[in-house]
Amino acid sequence: MKELQATITDLGHDGKGVARIDGKAVFVSGALLGEEVTLRIRKRHRHYDEAEVAELLSRSPHRVEPRCRHFGQCGGCSLQHLDAAAQIEMKQRVLKDNFERIGKVEPAAWLPPLTDQPWGYRRKGRLSVRAVAKKGRVLVGFREESNPRFVADISQCEVVHPALGPKIGLLAELVGGMDASSEIPQIEFAAGDDTVALVFRHMSPLSERDRAVLLAFGQQHGFAIYLQPGGVSSVHPLWPEHPRLAFRIPSGDAAVQDVELAFRPLDFVQVNAGMNQRMMARAMELLDPQPGDRVLDLFCGLGNFTLPIARRVAEVVGVEGEHGLVERAAENAARNGIANARFEVANLFEDQRQAHWARLPWDKLLLDPPRAGADKLLEYLPRKETQRMVYVSCHPGSLARDAGILVQKHGFRLSAAGVMDMFPHTAHVESIALFER
């Protein structure tokens, strides 16, 4: 295909370089702002094209050598070629642009970005598995950057938990030697403070030999092994009989006890353990929980925020749509000796204004919604009694939209906001915002 020369004039929200050729936007994988490149069109669309770098004619001062040997092939990371400071600057710009363009708001103060260790941070994820006849072996990894239908041929991962990241190739060898090598589509991993669990999804019953092979692998490498023959509820341990997955959240205050959360391997937990602790400290700083406060925690999950908040306030209620997570949140409260937290099951994307918890006066609210945000919820909450809200977001567009609702409809002020680098080397933007009456 014909190669074209272009100047990269911007970085897109997905981390790709943006050029314009004959007035049409071209998104260029692997290119950075200010670089001159020769590019090769990979896919054409009506309003934009996708391309890759054929030759780098000039280098950005922020370009660095990717640490991972599979960078560019594996789609797990898109920004390893951009230095850490520039990655953060890009994410801050994305958040600022979304506030201005979508929410028509601007924070009174910008919070300093939160960062932590950029490598080996990922404690939760899903590895695809594919038996490839042409290669005569099994591939285990993330999807390819250029074609998500294919599994990237990788042997290690620099961002996955260090107990597992260097052993991706061993997983491929393991599955390749099993009778059910073509019947295992994915392996999910989850790491607690002391245990790394692997969940093998299998489409047909495993032979005794395969079960023995998996057990031996777990024992040799110290992994807890789970099997998943069907849906989420079918997940069960193979070895050990009762694995213990848990992580601790330090209180940061000698007068306040830490919290430990137990979870199951497919439960939602924050991917980055170090950043979760930093995020918790910032959320507490912004929420400013006081002994007499009554707090509502929405989209509470396992109680990641609820239980640390409970150590500091009179009462906290966590609301979550997934019944299993609510059960385990209540179990975690009991395990930590916390009696002033209770949990409710409710679909927060449906109208809940008649629910008992929604009609009560709350001093403070904390929101941690999924990518869709919380606009449906903001049709009836917060009530007039609520003076302070902390909003944790995994999508800057939905945060910006909801910020506009809170400011224009509910009379709040966007007092502060900032990014949190939950996913280093990716274009994912995690952020936190404080709203006050």
CSV table of C-alpha atoms in Angstrom, one decimal:
chain,number,residue,atom,x,y,z
A,1,MET,CA,0.0,0.0,0.0
A,2,LYS,CA,1.2,3.5,-0.8
A,3,GLU,CA,3.2,5.3,1.9
A,4,LEU,CA,2.5,8.9,2.8
A,5,GLN,CA,4.4,11.6,4.7
A,6,ALA,CA,2.7,13.5,7.5
A,7,THR,CA,3.3,15.6,10.7
A,8,ILE,CA,1.6,14.4,13.9
A,9,THR,CA,-0.3,17.4,15.2
A,10,ASP,CA,-2.1,15.9,18.2
A,11,LEU,CA,-2.5,12.8,20.3
A,12,GLY,CA,-5.9,11.2,20.3
A,13,HIS,CA,-7.7,10.1,23.4
A,14,ASP,CA,-6.6,6.5,22.6
A,15,GLY,CA,-3.0,7.5,22.6
A,16,LYS,CA,-2.6,7.4,18.8
A,17,GLY,CA,-1.0,10.2,16.9
A,18,VAL,CA,-3.3,12.4,14.8
A,19,ALA,CA,-2.3,13.7,11.4
A,20,ARG,CA,-4.4,15.3,8.6
A,21,ILE,CA,-4.1,14.3,5.0
A,22,ASP,CA,-6.2,16.2,2.5
A,23,GLY,CA,-8.3,17.4,5.3
A,24,LYS,CA,-9.1,13.9,6.7
A,25,ALA,CA,-8.0,12.8,10.1
A,26,VAL,CA,-5.6,9.9,10.2
A,27,PHE,CA,-5.0,8.1,13.5
A,28,VAL,CA,-1.4,6.7,13.5
A,29,SER,CA,-0.4,3.9,15.9
A,30,GLY,CA,3.0,4.4,17.4
A,31,ALA,CA,3.4,8.1,16.5
A,32,LEU,CA,3.8,11.0,19.0
A,33,LEU,CA,2.9,14.6,18.9
A,34,GLY,CA,5.3,16.7,16.8
A,35,GLU,CA,6.9,13.8,14.9
A,36,GLU,CA,7.4,13.6,11.2
A,37,VAL,CA,6.5,10.2,9.9
A,38,THR,CA,6.0,8.1,6.8
A,39,LEU,CA,2.8,6.2,7.4
A,40,ARG,CA,1.0,3.3,5.9
A,41,ILE,CA,-2.8,3.3,5.8
A,42,ARG,CA,-4.1,0.2,7.5
A,43,LYS,CA,-7.9,0.8,7.3
A,44,ARG,CA,-10.1,3.4,5.7
A,45,HIS,CA,-13.3,4.8,7.1
A,46,ARG,CA,-15.7,7.5,5.8
A,47,HIS,CA,-14.6,10.2,8.2
A,48,TYR,CA,-11.1,9.1,9.3
A,49,ASP,CA,-8.4,6.5,8.5
A,50,GLU,CA,-6.2,4.3,10.6
A,51,ALA,CA,-2.5,3.9,9.9
A,52,GLU,CA,0.8,2.7,11.3
A,53,VAL,CA,4.3,4.2,11.2
A,54,ALA,CA,6.3,3.0,8.2
A,55,GLU,CA,9.3,5.2,9.0
A,56,LEU,CA,10.1,7.7,11.8
A,57,LEU,CA,11.6,10.8,10.2
A,58,SER,CA,11.9,12.9,13.3
A,59,ARG,CA,11.6,11.9,17.0
A,60,SER,CA,9.6,13.5,19.8
A,61,PRO,CA,11.8,14.5,22.8
A,62,HIS,CA,9.3,12.5,24.9
A,63,ARG,CA,9.9,9.2,23.0
A,64,VAL,CA,11.5,6.4,25.0
A,65,GLU,CA,12.4,2.9,24.3
A,66,PRO,CA,9.5,0.5,25.2
A,67,ARG,CA,10.5,-1.8,28.0
A,68,CYS,CA,8.4,-4.7,26.6
A,69,ARG,CA,9.7,-6.7,23.7
A,70,HIS,CA,6.1,-7.3,22.5
A,71,PHE,CA,5.2,-3.6,22.3
A,72,GLY,CA,3.5,-2.7,19.1
A,73,GLN,CA,2.2,-6.3,18.6
A,74,CYS,CA,0.3,-6.7,21.8
A,75,GLY,CA,-2.6,-4.4,22.4
A,76,GLY,CA,-2.4,-4.4,26.2
A,77,CYS,CA,-0.3,-1.2,26.2
A,78,SER,CA,-0.3,1.7,23.7
A,79,LEU,CA,2.0,4.3,25.4
A,80,GLN,CA,5.2,2.5,26.4
A,81,HIS,CA,7.0,4.7,23.9
A,82,LEU,CA,6.0,7.9,25.7
A,83,ASP,CA,7.8,9.0,28.8
A,84,ALA,CA,5.9,8.9,32.1
A,85,ALA,CA,5.6,12.7,32.6
A,86,ALA,CA,4.1,13.1,29.1
A,87,GLN,CA,1.7,10.2,29.6
A,88,ILE,CA,0.3,12.0,32.7
A,89,GLU,CA,0.2,15.3,30.8
A,90,MET,CA,-1.8,13.7,28.0
A,91,LYS,CA,-4.3,12.3,30.5
A,92,GLN,CA,-4.7,15.6,32.3
A,93,ARG,CA,-5.4,17.3,28.9
A,94,VAL,CA,-8.0,14.7,28.1
A,95,LEU,CA,-9.8,15.3,31.4
A,96,LYS,CA,-9.6,19.1,31.0
A,97,ASP,CA,-10.9,18.9,27.4
A,98,ASN,CA,-13.8,16.8,28.4
A,99,PHE,CA,-14.8,19.1,31.3
A,100,GLU,CA,-14.7,22.1,28.9
A,101,ARG,CA,-16.4,20.4,25.9
A,102,ILE,CA,-19.0,18.2,27.5
A,103,GLY,CA,-19.7,19.5,31.0
A,104,LYS,CA,-19.0,23.2,30.3
A,105,VAL,CA,-17.3,23.3,33.7
A,106,GLU,CA,-13.8,23.8,35.1
A,107,PRO,CA,-12.6,22.8,38.5
A,108,ALA,CA,-11.7,25.6,40.9
A,109,ALA,CA,-8.4,23.7,41.6
A,110,TRP,CA,-6.5,21.0,39.8
A,111,LEU,CA,-5.3,18.2,42.1
A,112,PRO,CA,-1.7,17.0,41.6
A,113,PRO,CA,-1.8,13.7,39.6
A,114,LEU,CA,-1.6,10.4,41.6
A,115,THR,CA,1.0,7.9,40.3
A,116,ASP,CA,2.5,4.7,41.6
A,117,GLN,CA,4.8,2.0,40.3
A,118,PRO,CA,4.4,1.8,36.5
A,119,TRP,CA,5.5,-1.8,36.0
A,120,GLY,CA,4.0,-5.1,37.4
A,121,TYR,CA,1.0,-3.2,38.7
A,122,ARG,CA,-1.8,-5.2,37.1
A,123,ARG,CA,-3.3,-7.6,39.6
A,124,LYS,CA,-6.5,-8.5,37.7
A,125,GLY,CA,-7.1,-9.3,34.0
A,126,ARG,CA,-8.1,-11.8,31.3
A,127,LEU,CA,-5.6,-13.6,29.1
A,128,SER,CA,-7.0,-15.0,25.8
A,129,VAL,CA,-6.0,-18.5,24.7
A,130,ARG,CA,-5.9,-19.7,21.2
A,131,ALA,CA,-4.7,-23.0,19.7
A,132,VAL,CA,-3.1,-22.0,16.4
A,133,ALA,CA,-2.8,-25.0,14.0
A,134,LYS,CA,-0.4,-23.1,11.6
A,135,LYS,CA,2.0,-22.4,14.4
A,136,GLY,CA,1.6,-25.9,15.9
A,137,ARG,CA,1.1,-24.5,19.4
A,138,VAL,CA,-1.1,-22.5,21.8
A,139,LEU,CA,-0.9,-18.7,22.3
A,140,VAL,CA,-1.7,-17.1,25.6
A,141,GLY,CA,-1.8,-13.3,25.9
A,142,PHE,CA,-3.8,-10.1,25.2
A,143,ARG,CA,-5.3,-9.3,21.8
A,144,GLU,CA,-3.1,-7.9,19.0
A,145,GLU,CA,-2.9,-4.2,18.7
A,146,SER,CA,-3.5,-4.2,14.9
A,147,ASN,CA,-6.1,-6.9,14.8
A,148,PRO,CA,-8.1,-7.7,18.0
A,149,ARG,CA,-9.4,-10.9,16.5
A,150,PHE,CA,-6.0,-12.5,17.0
A,151,VAL,CA,-4.1,-13.3,20.2
A,152,ALA,CA,-0.7,-11.7,20.5
A,153,ASP,CA,2.2,-14.1,20.5
A,154,ILE,CA,3.9,-13.1,23.8
A,155,SER,CA,6.1,-14.8,26.3
A,156,GLN,CA,6.0,-12.3,29.1
A,157,CYS,CA,4.2,-9.1,30.2
A,158,GLU,CA,5.9,-6.2,32.0
A,159,VAL,CA,2.7,-4.7,33.5
A,160,VAL,CA,1.2,-7.9,34.9
A,161,HIS,CA,1.8,-8.8,38.6
A,162,PRO,CA,5.5,-9.9,38.8
A,163,ALA,CA,4.6,-13.4,40.1
A,164,LEU,CA,2.8,-14.0,36.7
A,165,GLY,CA,4.1,-11.6,34.1
A,166,PRO,CA,7.3,-13.4,33.3
A,167,LYS,CA,5.4,-16.8,33.1
A,168,ILE,CA,3.0,-16.1,30.2
A,169,GLY,CA,5.0,-18.3,28.0
A,170,LEU,CA,4.9,-21.1,30.6
A,171,LEU,CA,1.1,-20.8,30.6
A,172,ALA,CA,1.1,-21.3,26.8
A,173,GLU,CA,3.3,-24.4,27.2
A,174,LEU,CA,1.0,-25.7,29.9
A,175,VAL,CA,-2.2,-25.4,27.9
A,176,GLY,CA,-0.4,-26.7,24.8
A,177,GLY,CA,0.4,-29.9,26.6
A,178,MET,CA,-3.2,-30.5,27.8
A,179,ASP,CA,-5.8,-32.9,26.3
A,180,ALA,CA,-8.2,-29.9,26.3
A,181,SER,CA,-5.8,-27.4,24.7
A,182,SER,CA,-8.4,-26.4,22.1
A,183,GLU,CA,-11.2,-26.2,24.6
A,184,ILE,CA,-9.7,-23.4,26.9
A,185,PRO,CA,-10.6,-19.9,25.5
A,186,GLN,CA,-9.3,-17.8,28.4
A,187,ILE,CA,-7.4,-17.7,31.7
A,188,GLU,CA,-8.3,-15.0,34.2
A,189,PHE,CA,-5.9,-13.9,36.9
A,190,ALA,CA,-6.4,-12.2,40.2
A,191,ALA,CA,-3.8,-11.3,42.8
A,192,GLY,CA,-4.4,-10.6,46.5
A,193,ASP,CA,-1.6,-9.5,48.8
A,194,ASP,CA,-0.5,-13.1,49.3
A,195,THR,CA,-2.0,-15.3,46.6
A,196,VAL,CA,-2.2,-15.2,42.8
A,197,ALA,CA,-5.2,-17.1,41.4
A,198,LEU,CA,-5.6,-18.5,37.8
A,199,VAL,CA,-9.1,-19.3,36.5
A,200,PHE,CA,-9.1,-21.7,33.6
A,201,ARG,CA,-12.3,-21.5,31.5
A,202,HIS,CA,-12.9,-24.9,29.8
A,203,MET,CA,-15.6,-25.7,27.3
A,204,SER,CA,-15.7,-29.4,28.0
A,205,PRO,CA,-15.0,-31.5,31.1
A,206,LEU,CA,-11.3,-31.9,31.9
A,207,SER,CA,-9.6,-35.3,31.9
A,208,GLU,CA,-8.0,-36.6,35.1
A,209,ARG,CA,-4.6,-36.1,33.4
A,210,ASP,CA,-5.4,-32.4,32.7
A,211,ARG,CA,-6.6,-31.8,36.2
A,212,ALA,CA,-3.3,-33.4,37.5
A,213,VAL,CA,-1.3,-31.2,35.1
A,214,LEU,CA,-3.0,-28.0,36.4
A,215,LEU,CA,-2.6,-29.0,40.0
A,216,ALA,CA,1.1,-29.7,39.5
A,217,PHE,CA,1.6,-26.3,37.8
A,218,GLY,CA,-0.2,-24.5,40.6
A,219,GLN,CA,1.9,-26.3,43.3
A,220,GLN,CA,5.2,-25.7,41.4
A,221,HIS,CA,4.6,-22.0,40.8
A,222,GLY,CA,2.5,-21.1,43.9
A,223,PHE,CA,-0.6,-20.3,42.0
A,224,ALA,CA,-4.1,-21.0,43.3
A,225,ILE,CA,-5.9,-22.9,40.5
A,226,TYR,CA,-9.6,-22.5,39.8
A,227,LEU,CA,-11.8,-24.1,37.1
A,228,GLN,CA,-14.7,-22.5,35.3
A,229,PRO,CA,-16.8,-25.1,33.3
A,230,GLY,CA,-19.7,-22.7,32.8
A,231,GLY,CA,-20.9,-19.2,34.0
A,232,VAL,CA,-19.4,-17.1,36.8
A,233,SER,CA,-21.2,-19.2,39.4
A,234,SER,CA,-19.5,-22.4,38.2
A,235,VAL,CA,-16.0,-21.2,39.3
A,236,HIS,CA,-14.5,-23.5,41.9
A,237,PRO,CA,-11.0,-24.2,43.3
A,238,LEU,CA,-9.0,-27.1,42.1
A,239,TRP,CA,-6.0,-26.3,44.4
A,240,PRO,CA,-5.7,-25.5,47.2
A,241,GLU,CA,-9.1,-26.5,48.6
A,242,HIS,CA,-9.7,-23.1,50.3
A,243,PRO,CA,-7.6,-20.4,48.6
A,244,ARG,CA,-7.4,-17.1,50.4
A,245,LEU,CA,-7.7,-14.0,48.2
A,246,ALA,CA,-7.6,-10.7,50.1
A,247,PHE,CA,-5.9,-7.3,50.2
A,248,ARG,CA,-5.4,-4.8,52.9
A,249,ILE,CA,-6.2,-1.0,52.7
A,250,PRO,CA,-4.0,0.9,55.2
A,251,SER,CA,-5.9,3.6,57.1
A,252,GLY,CA,-2.9,6.0,57.1
A,253,ASP,CA,-3.9,7.0,60.7
A,254,ALA,CA,-2.5,5.3,63.7
A,255,ALA,CA,-5.8,5.8,65.5
A,256,VAL,CA,-7.8,4.1,62.8
A,257,GLN,CA,-7.6,0.4,62.0
A,258,ASP,CA,-6.7,-0.9,58.6
A,259,VAL,CA,-9.3,-2.8,56.5
A,260,GLU,CA,-8.8,-6.1,54.8
A,261,LEU,CA,-11.1,-7.2,51.9
A,262,ALA,CA,-11.5,-10.8,50.9
A,263,PHE,CA,-12.7,-11.4,47.3
A,264,ARG,CA,-13.4,-14.1,44.8
A,265,PRO,CA,-11.2,-14.4,41.6
A,266,LEU,CA,-13.8,-13.0,39.2
A,267,ASP,CA,-15.0,-10.2,41.5
A,268,PHE,CA,-14.4,-6.6,40.5
A,269,VAL,CA,-11.4,-5.1,42.3
A,270,GLN,CA,-9.3,-2.1,41.4
A,271,VAL,CA,-6.7,-3.4,38.9
A,272,ASN,CA,-3.8,-1.5,40.5
A,273,ALA,CA,-3.2,-2.3,44.2
A,274,GLY,CA,-0.7,0.6,44.9
A,275,MET,CA,-2.9,3.1,43.2
A,276,ASN,CA,-6.0,1.8,45.0
A,277,GLN,CA,-4.3,2.7,48.3
A,278,ARG,CA,-3.3,6.2,47.0
A,279,MET,CA,-6.8,6.7,45.6
A,280,MET,CA,-8.3,5.8,49.0
A,281,ALA,CA,-6.1,8.3,50.8
A,282,ARG,CA,-7.1,11.1,48.4
A,283,ALA,CA,-10.8,10.1,48.6
A,284,MET,CA,-10.7,10.4,52.4
A,285,GLU,CA,-8.9,13.7,52.2
A,286,LEU,CA,-11.6,15.1,49.8
A,287,LEU,CA,-14.6,13.5,51.5
A,288,ASP,CA,-13.4,14.7,54.9
A,289,PRO,CA,-15.4,12.1,56.9
A,290,GLN,CA,-16.4,13.3,60.4
A,291,PRO,CA,-17.5,11.2,63.4
A,292,GLY,CA,-21.1,12.4,63.1
A,293,ASP,CA,-21.5,12.0,59.3
A,294,ARG,CA,-23.9,9.8,57.5
A,295,VAL,CA,-22.5,8.7,54.2
A,296,LEU,CA,-23.9,7.0,51.1
A,297,ASP,CA,-21.5,5.0,48.9
A,298,LEU,CA,-23.0,4.3,45.5
A,299,PHE,CA,-21.6,1.5,43.2
A,300,CYS,CA,-19.9,0.2,46.3
A,301,GLY,CA,-18.8,-3.2,45.0
A,302,LEU,CA,-17.0,-5.2,47.7
A,303,GLY,CA,-16.9,-2.2,50.0
A,304,ASN,CA,-13.6,-0.8,48.8
A,305,PHE,CA,-14.6,2.7,49.9
A,306,THR,CA,-17.5,1.8,52.2
A,307,LEU,CA,-15.5,0.0,54.9
A,308,PRO,CA,-12.6,2.5,55.3
A,309,ILE,CA,-15.2,5.3,55.5
A,310,ALA,CA,-17.1,3.3,58.2
A,311,ARG,CA,-14.1,3.5,60.5
A,312,ARG,CA,-14.5,7.3,60.5
A,313,VAL,CA,-18.2,8.1,60.5
A,314,ALA,CA,-21.5,7.4,62.4
A,315,GLU,CA,-23.1,5.4,59.5
A,316,VAL,CA,-22.4,4.4,55.9
A,317,VAL,CA,-24.6,2.6,53.4
A,318,GLY,CA,-23.2,1.0,50.3
A,319,VAL,CA,-25.4,0.3,47.3
A,320,GLU,CA,-24.4,-2.1,44.5
A,321,GLY,CA,-26.2,-3.9,41.7
A,322,GLU,CA,-24.4,-7.2,41.9
A,323,HIS,CA,-25.9,-9.4,44.6
A,324,GLY,CA,-22.7,-11.5,45.1
A,325,LEU,CA,-20.6,-8.4,45.7
A,326,VAL,CA,-23.1,-7.1,48.2
A,327,GLU,CA,-22.9,-10.4,50.1
A,328,ARG,CA,-19.2,-10.3,50.2
A,329,ALA,CA,-19.1,-6.7,51.3
A,330,ALA,CA,-21.3,-7.6,54.2
A,331,GLU,CA,-19.0,-10.5,55.0
A,332,ASN,CA,-16.0,-8.2,54.9
A,333,ALA,CA,-17.7,-5.8,57.3
A,334,ALA,CA,-18.3,-8.6,59.8
A,335,ARG,CA,-14.7,-9.9,59.3
A,336,ASN,CA,-13.4,-6.4,60.1
A,337,GLY,CA,-15.6,-5.9,63.1
A,338,ILE,CA,-17.5,-3.0,61.4
A,339,ALA,CA,-21.1,-2.7,62.7
A,340,ASN,CA,-22.0,0.8,61.3
A,341,ALA,CA,-22.0,-0.2,57.6
A,342,ARG,CA,-24.9,-1.9,55.8
A,343,PHE,CA,-25.3,-2.8,52.2
A,344,GLU,CA,-28.2,-2.8,49.7
A,345,VAL,CA,-28.7,-4.4,46.3
A,346,ALA,CA,-30.1,-2.1,43.7
A,347,ASN,CA,-29.7,-1.5,40.0
A,348,LEU,CA,-28.5,2.1,40.0
A,349,PHE,CA,-29.2,2.5,36.2
A,350,GLU,CA,-32.9,2.1,37.1
A,351,ASP,CA,-35.1,4.6,39.0
A,352,GLN,CA,-34.5,4.0,42.7
A,353,ARG,CA,-36.0,7.1,44.1
A,354,GLN,CA,-38.6,5.1,46.1
A,355,ALA,CA,-35.9,3.0,47.8
A,356,HIS,CA,-35.5,3.6,51.5
A,357,TRP,CA,-31.9,4.6,51.3
A,358,ALA,CA,-32.6,7.1,48.5
A,359,ARG,CA,-35.2,9.0,50.6
A,360,LEU,CA,-32.9,9.4,53.6
A,361,PRO,CA,-30.8,12.6,54.2
A,362,TRP,CA,-27.1,12.0,53.7
A,363,ASP,CA,-24.4,14.4,54.7
A,364,LYS,CA,-21.9,13.2,52.1
A,365,LEU,CA,-21.9,10.9,49.0
A,366,LEU,CA,-19.3,8.9,47.2
A,367,LEU,CA,-19.8,7.7,43.7
A,368,ASP,CA,-17.6,5.1,41.8
A,369,PRO,CA,-19.7,4.2,38.7
A,370,PRO,CA,-18.7,2.2,35.7
A,371,ARG,CA,-17.9,3.8,32.3
A,372,ALA,CA,-21.5,4.8,31.7
A,373,GLY,CA,-21.4,7.2,34.7
A,374,ALA,CA,-24.3,8.1,36.9
A,375,ASP,CA,-26.6,10.5,35.0
A,376,LYS,CA,-29.7,8.4,35.7
A,377,LEU,CA,-28.9,8.5,39.4
A,378,LEU,CA,-28.4,12.2,39.3
A,379,GLU,CA,-32.0,12.7,38.3
A,380,TYR,CA,-33.0,12.3,41.9
A,381,LEU,CA,-29.8,12.4,44.0
A,382,PRO,CA,-28.2,14.1,45.8
A,383,ARG,CA,-30.9,15.5,48.1
A,384,LYS,CA,-30.6,19.1,49.4
A,385,GLU,CA,-29.1,17.9,52.7
A,386,THR,CA,-25.9,16.6,50.9
A,387,GLN,CA,-23.2,19.2,51.1
A,388,ARG,CA,-20.2,17.3,49.7
A,389,MET,CA,-19.7,14.6,47.1
A,390,VAL,CA,-16.6,12.7,45.8
A,391,TYR,CA,-16.9,11.2,42.3
A,392,VAL,CA,-14.4,8.5,41.3
A,393,SER,CA,-14.4,8.0,37.5
A,394,CYS,CA,-13.0,5.6,35.0
A,395,HIS,CA,-14.3,7.6,32.0
A,396,PRO,CA,-13.6,11.3,31.6
A,397,GLY,CA,-16.6,11.8,29.2
A,398,SER,CA,-19.2,10.5,31.6
A,399,LEU,CA,-17.6,12.4,34.5
A,400,ALA,CA,-17.7,15.6,32.6
A,401,ARG,CA,-21.4,15.1,31.6
A,402,ASP,CA,-22.3,14.3,35.2
A,403,ALA,CA,-20.3,17.3,36.5
A,404,GLY,CA,-22.4,19.5,34.3
A,405,ILE,CA,-25.5,18.0,35.8
A,406,LEU,CA,-24.3,18.5,39.4
A,407,VAL,CA,-23.3,22.1,38.8
A,408,GLN,CA,-26.2,23.3,36.7
A,409,LYS,CA,-29.1,21.2,38.1
A,410,HIS,CA,-28.1,20.6,41.7
A,411,GLY,CA,-26.2,23.8,42.6
A,412,PHE,CA,-22.8,22.2,43.3
A,413,ARG,CA,-19.4,23.7,42.7
A,414,LEU,CA,-16.7,21.6,41.1
A,415,SER,CA,-14.1,22.4,43.7
A,416,ALA,CA,-11.3,20.1,42.6
A,417,ALA,CA,-10.4,17.4,40.1
A,418,GLY,CA,-7.4,15.4,38.9
A,419,VAL,CA,-6.2,12.3,37.2
A,420,MET,CA,-5.0,9.0,38.8
A,421,ASP,CA,-2.7,6.8,36.8
A,422,MET,CA,-4.5,3.5,37.4
A,423,PHE,CA,-3.4,2.1,34.1
A,424,PRO,CA,0.2,3.3,33.2
A,425,HIS,CA,1.3,2.9,29.6
A,426,THR,CA,-2.4,2.9,28.4
A,427,ALA,CA,-4.6,5.8,27.3
A,428,HIS,CA,-7.1,4.9,30.1
A,429,VAL,CA,-8.0,8.0,32.2
A,430,GLU,CA,-9.0,7.5,35.8
A,431,SER,CA,-9.9,10.6,37.8
A,432,ILE,CA,-11.4,11.9,41.0
A,433,ALA,CA,-13.5,15.1,41.6
A,434,LEU,CA,-14.8,16.9,44.6
A,435,PHE,CA,-18.2,18.7,44.5
A,436,GLU,CA,-19.4,21.1,47.2
A,437,ARG,CA,-22.6,23.1,47.7
